[in-house]
Coordinates of C-alpha atoms and ligand atoms in Angstrom, one line a residue:
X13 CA -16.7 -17.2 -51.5
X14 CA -14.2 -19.0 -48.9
X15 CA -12.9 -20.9 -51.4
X16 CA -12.2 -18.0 -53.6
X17 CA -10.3 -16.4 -50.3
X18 CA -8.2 -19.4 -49.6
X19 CA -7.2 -19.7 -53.5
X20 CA -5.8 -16.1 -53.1
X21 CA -4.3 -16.4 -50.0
X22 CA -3.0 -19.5 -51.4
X23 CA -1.0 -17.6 -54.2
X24 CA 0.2 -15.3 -52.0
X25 CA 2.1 -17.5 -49.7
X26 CA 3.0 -19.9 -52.6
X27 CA 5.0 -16.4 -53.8
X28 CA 6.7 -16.3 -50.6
X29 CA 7.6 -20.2 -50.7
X30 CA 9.0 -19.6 -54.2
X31 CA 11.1 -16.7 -52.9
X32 CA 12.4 -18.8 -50.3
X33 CA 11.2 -16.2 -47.7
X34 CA 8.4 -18.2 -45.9
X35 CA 8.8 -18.8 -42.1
X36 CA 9.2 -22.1 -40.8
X37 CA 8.1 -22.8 -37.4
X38 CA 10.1 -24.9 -34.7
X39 CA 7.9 -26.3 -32.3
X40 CA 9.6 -26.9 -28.6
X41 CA 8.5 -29.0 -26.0
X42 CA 9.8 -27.7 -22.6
X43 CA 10.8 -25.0 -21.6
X44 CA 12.7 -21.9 -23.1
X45 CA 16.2 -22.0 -21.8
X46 CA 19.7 -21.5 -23.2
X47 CA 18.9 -25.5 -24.5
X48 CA 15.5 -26.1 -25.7
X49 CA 13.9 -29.3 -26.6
X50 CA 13.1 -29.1 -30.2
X51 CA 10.2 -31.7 -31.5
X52 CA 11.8 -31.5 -35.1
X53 CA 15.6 -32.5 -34.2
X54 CA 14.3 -34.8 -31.7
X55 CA 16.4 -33.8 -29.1
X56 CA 18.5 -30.4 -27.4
X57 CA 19.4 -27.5 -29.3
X58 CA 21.4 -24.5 -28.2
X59 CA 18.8 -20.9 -28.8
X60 CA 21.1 -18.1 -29.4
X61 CA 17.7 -15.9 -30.6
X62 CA 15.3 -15.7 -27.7
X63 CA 14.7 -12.5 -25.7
X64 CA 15.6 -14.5 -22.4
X65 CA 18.5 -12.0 -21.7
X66 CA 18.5 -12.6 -17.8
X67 CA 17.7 -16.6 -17.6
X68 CA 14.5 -16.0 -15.9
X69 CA 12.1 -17.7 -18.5
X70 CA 12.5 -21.1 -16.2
X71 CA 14.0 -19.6 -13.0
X72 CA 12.6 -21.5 -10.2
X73 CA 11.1 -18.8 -8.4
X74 CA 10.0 -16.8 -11.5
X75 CA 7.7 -20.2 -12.1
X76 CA 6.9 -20.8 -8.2
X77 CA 5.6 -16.8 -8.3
X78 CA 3.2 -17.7 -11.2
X79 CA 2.2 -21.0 -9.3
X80 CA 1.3 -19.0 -6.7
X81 CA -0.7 -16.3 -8.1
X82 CA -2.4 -18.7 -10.1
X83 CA -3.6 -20.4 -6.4
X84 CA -4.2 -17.4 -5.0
X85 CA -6.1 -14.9 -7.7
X86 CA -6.8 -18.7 -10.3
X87 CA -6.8 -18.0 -13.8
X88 CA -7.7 -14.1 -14.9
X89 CA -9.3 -11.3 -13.8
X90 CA -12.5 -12.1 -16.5
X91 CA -12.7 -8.2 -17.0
X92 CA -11.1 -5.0 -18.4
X93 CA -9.3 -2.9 -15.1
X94 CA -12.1 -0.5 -14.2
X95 CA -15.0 -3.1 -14.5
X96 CA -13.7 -5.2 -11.9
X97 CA -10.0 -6.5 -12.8
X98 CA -7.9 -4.4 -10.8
X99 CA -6.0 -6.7 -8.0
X100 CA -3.7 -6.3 -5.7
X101 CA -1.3 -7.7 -7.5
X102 CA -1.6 -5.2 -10.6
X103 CA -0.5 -2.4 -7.8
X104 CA 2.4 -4.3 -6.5
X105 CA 3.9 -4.5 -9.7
X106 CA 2.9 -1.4 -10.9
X107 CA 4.6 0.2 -8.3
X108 CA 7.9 -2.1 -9.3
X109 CA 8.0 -0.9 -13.0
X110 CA 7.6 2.6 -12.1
X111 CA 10.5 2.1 -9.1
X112 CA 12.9 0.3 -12.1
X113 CA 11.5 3.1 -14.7
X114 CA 12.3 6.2 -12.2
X115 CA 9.2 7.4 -12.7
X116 CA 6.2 8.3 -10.6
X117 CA 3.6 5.4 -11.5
X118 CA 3.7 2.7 -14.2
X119 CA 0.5 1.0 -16.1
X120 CA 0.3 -2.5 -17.0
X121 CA -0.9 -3.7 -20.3
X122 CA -1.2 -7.1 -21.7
X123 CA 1.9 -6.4 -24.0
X124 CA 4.1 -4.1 -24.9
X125 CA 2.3 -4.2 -28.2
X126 CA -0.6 -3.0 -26.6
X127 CA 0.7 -0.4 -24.4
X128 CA 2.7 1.4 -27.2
X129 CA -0.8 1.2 -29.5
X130 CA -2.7 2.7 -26.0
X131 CA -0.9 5.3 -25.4
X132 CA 0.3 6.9 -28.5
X133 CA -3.2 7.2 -29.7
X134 CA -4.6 8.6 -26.3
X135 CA -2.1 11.0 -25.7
X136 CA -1.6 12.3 -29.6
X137 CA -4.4 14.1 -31.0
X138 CA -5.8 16.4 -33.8
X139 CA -3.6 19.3 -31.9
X140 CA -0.4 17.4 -31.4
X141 CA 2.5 16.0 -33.3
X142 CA 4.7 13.0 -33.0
X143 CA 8.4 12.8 -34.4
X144 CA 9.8 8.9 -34.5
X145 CA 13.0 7.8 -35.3
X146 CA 12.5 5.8 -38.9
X147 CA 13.8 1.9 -37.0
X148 CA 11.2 2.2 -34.6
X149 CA 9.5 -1.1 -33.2
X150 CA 6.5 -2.1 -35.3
X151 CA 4.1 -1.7 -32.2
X152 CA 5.3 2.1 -32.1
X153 CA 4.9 2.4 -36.1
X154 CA 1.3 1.5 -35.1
X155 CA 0.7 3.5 -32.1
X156 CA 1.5 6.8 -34.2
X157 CA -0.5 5.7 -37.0
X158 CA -3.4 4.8 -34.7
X159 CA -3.4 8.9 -33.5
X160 CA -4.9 11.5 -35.2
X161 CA -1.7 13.8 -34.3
X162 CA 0.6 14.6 -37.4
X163 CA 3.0 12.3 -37.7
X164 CA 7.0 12.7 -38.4
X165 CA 10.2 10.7 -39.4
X166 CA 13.0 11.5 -39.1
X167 CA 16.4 9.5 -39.9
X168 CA 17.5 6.5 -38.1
X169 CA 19.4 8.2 -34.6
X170 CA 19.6 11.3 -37.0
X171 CA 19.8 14.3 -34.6
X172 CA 20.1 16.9 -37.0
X173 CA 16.8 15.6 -38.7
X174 CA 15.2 15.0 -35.6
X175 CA 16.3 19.2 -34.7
X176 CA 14.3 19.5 -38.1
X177 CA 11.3 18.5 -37.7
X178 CA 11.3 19.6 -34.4
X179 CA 11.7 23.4 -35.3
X180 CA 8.8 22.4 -38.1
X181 CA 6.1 21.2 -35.7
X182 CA 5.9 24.6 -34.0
X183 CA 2.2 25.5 -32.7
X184 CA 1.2 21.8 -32.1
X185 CA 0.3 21.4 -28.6
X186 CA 1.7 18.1 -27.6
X187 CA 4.7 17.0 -29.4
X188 CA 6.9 13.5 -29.0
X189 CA 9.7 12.4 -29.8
X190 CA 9.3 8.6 -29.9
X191 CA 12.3 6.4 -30.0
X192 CA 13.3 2.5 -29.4
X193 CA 15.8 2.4 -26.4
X194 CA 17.6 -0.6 -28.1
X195 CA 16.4 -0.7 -31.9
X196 CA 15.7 -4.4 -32.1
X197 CA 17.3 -5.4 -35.5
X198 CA 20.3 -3.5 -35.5
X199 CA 21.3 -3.9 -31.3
X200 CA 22.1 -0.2 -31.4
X201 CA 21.2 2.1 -28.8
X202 CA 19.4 5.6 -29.0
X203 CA 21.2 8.7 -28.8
X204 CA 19.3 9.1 -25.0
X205 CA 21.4 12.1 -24.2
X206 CA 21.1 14.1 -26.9
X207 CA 17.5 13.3 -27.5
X208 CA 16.7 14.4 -24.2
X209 CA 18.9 18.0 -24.8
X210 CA 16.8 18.3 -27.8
X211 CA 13.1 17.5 -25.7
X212 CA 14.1 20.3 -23.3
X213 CA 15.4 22.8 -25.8
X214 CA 12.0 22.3 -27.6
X215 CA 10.3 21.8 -24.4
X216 CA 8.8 18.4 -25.9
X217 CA 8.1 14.9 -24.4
X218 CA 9.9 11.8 -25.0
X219 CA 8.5 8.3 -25.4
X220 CA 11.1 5.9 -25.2
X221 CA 9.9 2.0 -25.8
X222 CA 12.8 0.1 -23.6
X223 CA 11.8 -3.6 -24.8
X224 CA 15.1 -4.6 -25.6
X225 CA 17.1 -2.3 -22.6
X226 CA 15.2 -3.0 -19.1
X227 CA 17.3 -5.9 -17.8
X228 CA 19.9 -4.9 -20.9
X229 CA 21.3 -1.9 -20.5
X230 CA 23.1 0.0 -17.3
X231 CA 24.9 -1.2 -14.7
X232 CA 22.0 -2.8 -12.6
X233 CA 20.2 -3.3 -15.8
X234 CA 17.7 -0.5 -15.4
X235 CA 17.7 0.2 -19.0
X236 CA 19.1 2.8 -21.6
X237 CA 18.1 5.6 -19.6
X238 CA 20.9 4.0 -16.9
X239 CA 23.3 3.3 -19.6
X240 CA 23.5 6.9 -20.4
X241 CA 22.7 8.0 -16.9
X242 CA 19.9 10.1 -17.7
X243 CA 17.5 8.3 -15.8
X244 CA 14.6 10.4 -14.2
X245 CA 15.0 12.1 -17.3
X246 CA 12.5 10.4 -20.0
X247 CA 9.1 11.7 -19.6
X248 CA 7.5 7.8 -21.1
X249 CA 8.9 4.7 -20.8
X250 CA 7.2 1.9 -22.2
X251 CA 8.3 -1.8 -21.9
X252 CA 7.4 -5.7 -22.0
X253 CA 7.6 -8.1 -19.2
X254 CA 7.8 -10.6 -22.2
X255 CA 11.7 -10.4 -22.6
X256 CA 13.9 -9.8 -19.5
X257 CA 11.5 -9.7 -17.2
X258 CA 10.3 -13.1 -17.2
X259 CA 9.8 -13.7 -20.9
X260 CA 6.0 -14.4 -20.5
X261 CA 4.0 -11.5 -21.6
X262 CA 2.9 -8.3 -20.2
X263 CA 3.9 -4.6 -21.4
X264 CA 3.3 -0.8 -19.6
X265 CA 3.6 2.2 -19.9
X266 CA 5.6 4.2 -17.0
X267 CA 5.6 7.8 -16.4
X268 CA 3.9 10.8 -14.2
X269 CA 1.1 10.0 -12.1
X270 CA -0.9 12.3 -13.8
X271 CA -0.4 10.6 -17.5
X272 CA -1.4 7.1 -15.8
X273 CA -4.3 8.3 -14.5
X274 CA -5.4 10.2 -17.7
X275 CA -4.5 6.7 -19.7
X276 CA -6.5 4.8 -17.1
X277 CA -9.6 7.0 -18.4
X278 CA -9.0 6.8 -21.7
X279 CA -6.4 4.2 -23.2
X280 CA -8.4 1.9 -25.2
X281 CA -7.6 -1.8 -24.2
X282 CA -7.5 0.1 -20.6
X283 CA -11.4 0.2 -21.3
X284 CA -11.9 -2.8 -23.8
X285 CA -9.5 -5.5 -23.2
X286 CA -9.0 -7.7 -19.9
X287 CA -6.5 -7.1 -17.2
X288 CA -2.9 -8.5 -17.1
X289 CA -3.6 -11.9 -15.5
X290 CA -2.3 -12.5 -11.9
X291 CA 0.0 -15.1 -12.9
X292 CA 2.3 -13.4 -15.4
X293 CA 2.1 -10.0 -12.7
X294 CA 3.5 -12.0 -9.8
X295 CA 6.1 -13.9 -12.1
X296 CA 7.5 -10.6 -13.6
X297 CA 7.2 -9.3 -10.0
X298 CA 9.6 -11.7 -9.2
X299 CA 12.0 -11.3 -12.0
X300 CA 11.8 -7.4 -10.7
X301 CA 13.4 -8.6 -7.6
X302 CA 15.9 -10.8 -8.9
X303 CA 17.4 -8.2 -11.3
X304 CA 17.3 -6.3 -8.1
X305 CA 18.9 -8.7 -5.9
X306 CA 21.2 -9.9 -8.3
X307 CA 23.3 -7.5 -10.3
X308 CA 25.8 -10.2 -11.4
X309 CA 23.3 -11.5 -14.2
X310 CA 23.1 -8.4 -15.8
X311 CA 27.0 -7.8 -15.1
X312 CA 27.4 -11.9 -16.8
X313 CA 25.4 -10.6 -19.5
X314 CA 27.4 -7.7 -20.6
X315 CA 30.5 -10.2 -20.3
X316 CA 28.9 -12.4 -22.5
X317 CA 27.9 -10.5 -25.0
X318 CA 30.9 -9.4 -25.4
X319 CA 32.8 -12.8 -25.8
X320 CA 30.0 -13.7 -28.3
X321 CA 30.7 -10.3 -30.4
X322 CA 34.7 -10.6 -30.2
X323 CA 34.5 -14.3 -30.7
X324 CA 32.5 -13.6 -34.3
X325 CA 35.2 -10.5 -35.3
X326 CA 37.9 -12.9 -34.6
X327 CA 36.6 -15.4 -36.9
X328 CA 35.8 -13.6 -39.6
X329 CA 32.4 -12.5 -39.1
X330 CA 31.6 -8.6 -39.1
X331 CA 28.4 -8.1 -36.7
X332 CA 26.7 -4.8 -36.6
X333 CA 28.6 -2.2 -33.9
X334 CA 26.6 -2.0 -30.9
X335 CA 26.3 -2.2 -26.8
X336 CA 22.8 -3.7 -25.9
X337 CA 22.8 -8.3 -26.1
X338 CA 21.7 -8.3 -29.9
X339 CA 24.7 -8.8 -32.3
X340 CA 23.4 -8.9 -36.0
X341 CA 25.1 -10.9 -39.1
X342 CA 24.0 -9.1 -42.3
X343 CA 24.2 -11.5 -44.7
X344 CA 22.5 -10.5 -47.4
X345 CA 19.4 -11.6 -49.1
X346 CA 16.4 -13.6 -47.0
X347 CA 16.2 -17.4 -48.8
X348 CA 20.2 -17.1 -47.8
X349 CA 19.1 -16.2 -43.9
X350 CA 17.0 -18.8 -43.6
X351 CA 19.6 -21.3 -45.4
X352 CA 22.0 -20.3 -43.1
X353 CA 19.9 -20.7 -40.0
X354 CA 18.9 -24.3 -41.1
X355 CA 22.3 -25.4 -41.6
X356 CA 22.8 -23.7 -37.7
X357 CA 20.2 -25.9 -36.8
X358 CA 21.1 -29.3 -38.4
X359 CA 24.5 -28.5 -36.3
X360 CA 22.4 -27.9 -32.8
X361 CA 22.2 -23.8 -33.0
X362 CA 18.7 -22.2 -32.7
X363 CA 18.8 -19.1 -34.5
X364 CA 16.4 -17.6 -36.5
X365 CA 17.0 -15.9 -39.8
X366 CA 15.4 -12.0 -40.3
X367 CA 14.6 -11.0 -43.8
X368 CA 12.0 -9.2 -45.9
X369 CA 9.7 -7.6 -44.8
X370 CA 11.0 -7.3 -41.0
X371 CA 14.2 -6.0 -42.5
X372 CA 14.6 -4.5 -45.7
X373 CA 15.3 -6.9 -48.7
X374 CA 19.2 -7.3 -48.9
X375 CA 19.9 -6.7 -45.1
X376 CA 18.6 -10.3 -44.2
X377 CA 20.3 -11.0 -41.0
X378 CA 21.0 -13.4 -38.2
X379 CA 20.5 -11.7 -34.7
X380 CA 22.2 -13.6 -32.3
X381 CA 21.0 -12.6 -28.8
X382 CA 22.9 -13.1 -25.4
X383 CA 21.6 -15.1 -21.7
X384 CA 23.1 -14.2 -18.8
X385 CA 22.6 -17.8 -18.5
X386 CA 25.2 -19.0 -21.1
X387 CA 28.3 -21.3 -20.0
X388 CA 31.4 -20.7 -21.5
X389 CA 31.2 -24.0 -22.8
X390 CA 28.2 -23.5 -24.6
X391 CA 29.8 -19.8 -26.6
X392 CA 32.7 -21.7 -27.1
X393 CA 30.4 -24.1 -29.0
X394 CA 28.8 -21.8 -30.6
X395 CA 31.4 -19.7 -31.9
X396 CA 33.3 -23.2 -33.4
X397 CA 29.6 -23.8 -35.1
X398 CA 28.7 -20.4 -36.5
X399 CA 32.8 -20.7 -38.0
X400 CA 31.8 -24.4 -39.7
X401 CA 28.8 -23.2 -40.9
X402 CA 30.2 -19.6 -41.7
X403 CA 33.0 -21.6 -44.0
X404 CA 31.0 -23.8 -45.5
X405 CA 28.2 -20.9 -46.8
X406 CA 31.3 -18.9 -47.8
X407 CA 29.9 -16.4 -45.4
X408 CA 33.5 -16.0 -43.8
Ligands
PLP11 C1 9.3 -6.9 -28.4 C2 8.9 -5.5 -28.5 C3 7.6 -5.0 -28.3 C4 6.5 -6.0 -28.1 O1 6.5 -6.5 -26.8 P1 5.3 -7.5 -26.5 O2 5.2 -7.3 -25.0 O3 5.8 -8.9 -26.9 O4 4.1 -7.1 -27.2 C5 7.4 -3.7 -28.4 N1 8.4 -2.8 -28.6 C6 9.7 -3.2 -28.8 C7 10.7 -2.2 -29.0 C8 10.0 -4.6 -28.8 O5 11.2 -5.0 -29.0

């Protein structure tokens, strides 16, 4: 029987390995930084694809915040929340998120996977309907498949198909509009404003899954709802602590008081799945603060971003449009991507190449992601490198 299993599974992947679209993992020693140590290469490599926007992965006090936690709470909470796994520490940050979400009370998850498949399910039932943008996150594909509500798409940021559906979905009781803040493959940003004229027109909720914004987007790096300056605006915001925010793990779910206590009843890895640990609370705590304290890293970051993204157009290179840290390189099919990210490698750059199925076949892309952290010695370096590799590959 097992053997039969691994033979098939075995076929399968040997059809990926023959289309040149299997994934090679890079194993790293130390920590994640704009240089990683990478076991392979035997040595530094600059990452230009981590979710590290801020620098906080390492920061000294992000670390000495987990340290600390771990002393005082040790290693879990060895329970769901209601059971006995609610500490202090889940309230202090908590009340962080929700301050950073401008909304009344926020609701920690283990991820952001988890909180997007916990809440769309417990809020979205027979009665209700949910309308989501057609590049939304994986985790929010699953959340609305996971409800029994009846389920719309509607074009990628396309308002008038969004105004469609919405004028279709009359007599549901709940309806959502559920949208990425910063869509993650293509670094474009949601059409905040408008979707928010169409929520009140329709008198409908939003659910907007700011992964890629909080610590992104905005002037103090508050997220898209900032950007646009329409916070206090979105009635859901859900996010990670496992980008920005520290880069360890951790998601929630931020909105009216009333919705976090209703979720806290109901949500299902609320009830079945163990508490944020203590650790990765008081480190993202911590990150909370230094976004706060610190509105140059955000302000570095924009800066940065953009050398990186007019640094590319002057050599050639035609990246995606876009505002949020992610600048994408289409460049065509996915055995190419990954080719092109090996050669980036062999020449010290750390990028991963996206392909089928995370991106539809013929879009394979490199996403190059900003650090606030960055020198200008180490874009510079990067930009003469992606050129090299970009002339070679006939790219540019
Ligand atoms: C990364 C990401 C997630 C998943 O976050 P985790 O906390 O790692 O589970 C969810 N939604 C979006 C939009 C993301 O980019």
């Amino acid at each position: 029987m097992r053997a039969a299993l691994d033979e098939s599974l075995h076929t399968d992947l040997a059809a990926m390995a023959k289309a040149g679209t299997l994934k090679t993992f890079r194993h790293i020693t130390g920590p994640m930084d704009t240089e990683v140590t990478m076991a392979e290469m035997g040595g530094r490599v600059l990452v230009l694809s981590s979710n590290n926007y801020l620098g906080l992965a390492d920061h000294p006090e992000v670390v000495a915040a987990g340290k600390k936690a771990l002393d005082e709470y040790g290693a879990g909470t060895a329970s769901v929340r209601f059971i006995c796994g609610t500490f202090s520490v889940h309230g202090q940050i908590e009340t962080a998120l929700a301050q950073l979400s401008h909304t009344e009370s926020a609701l920690t998850y283990v991820s952001c996977w988890a909180a997007n498949t916990g809440l769309i399910p417990a809020v979205a039932g027979e009665e209700d309907a949910l309308i989501s943008d057609a590049l939304n996150h994986a985790s929010l594909i699953d959340g609305c498949r996971g409800a029994k509500a009846k389920r719309f798409v509607y074009k990628h940021s396309d308002m008038a198909d969004l105004e469609a559906k919405l004028a279709d979905v009359k007599g549901a009781r709940r309806v959502f509009i559920v949208t990425d803040g910063v869509f993650s493959m293509e670094g474009d940003i949601a059409r905040l404003p408008d979707i928010v004229a169409l929520a009140r027109k329709y008198d409908v909720s939003v659910i907007l899954d700011d992964s890629h914004g909080t610590g992104v987007m905005g002037k103090h790096g508050r997220g898209t709802a900032e950007h646009f300056g329409v916070e206090g605006q979105i009635d859901i915001v859900t996010g990670t602590l496992g980008k920005a925010l520290g880069g360890a793990a951790g998601g929630y779910v931020a909105g009216s008081k009333m919705l976090v206590d209703y979720l806290q009843q109901v949500s299902r890895p609320q009830l079945f799945s163990n508490a944020l640990p203590a650790t990765i609370a008081a480190s993202a705590m911590k990150a909370v603060e230094i976004l706060e304290r610190e509105p140059g890293r955000v302000e570095r970051l924009h800066a940065i971003t953009r050398k990186l993204r007019d640094g590319l157009k002057a050599r050639g290179f035609k990246p995606l449009e876009g505002e949020s840290a992610i600048v994408p390189i289409i460049v065509g099919d996915t055995a190419f991507a990954i080719r092109m990210s090996k050669e980036l490698l062999s020449e010290g750059i750390f990028i991963t190449g996206f392909g089928y199925p995370v991106v539809p076949e013929g879009t394979a892309r490199l996403r190059i992601q900003a650090c606030a952290a960055l020198s200008d010695a180490q874009i510079d370096f990067a930009l003469a490198t992606f050129e090299k590799v970009g002339k070679k590959l006939g790219v540019i």
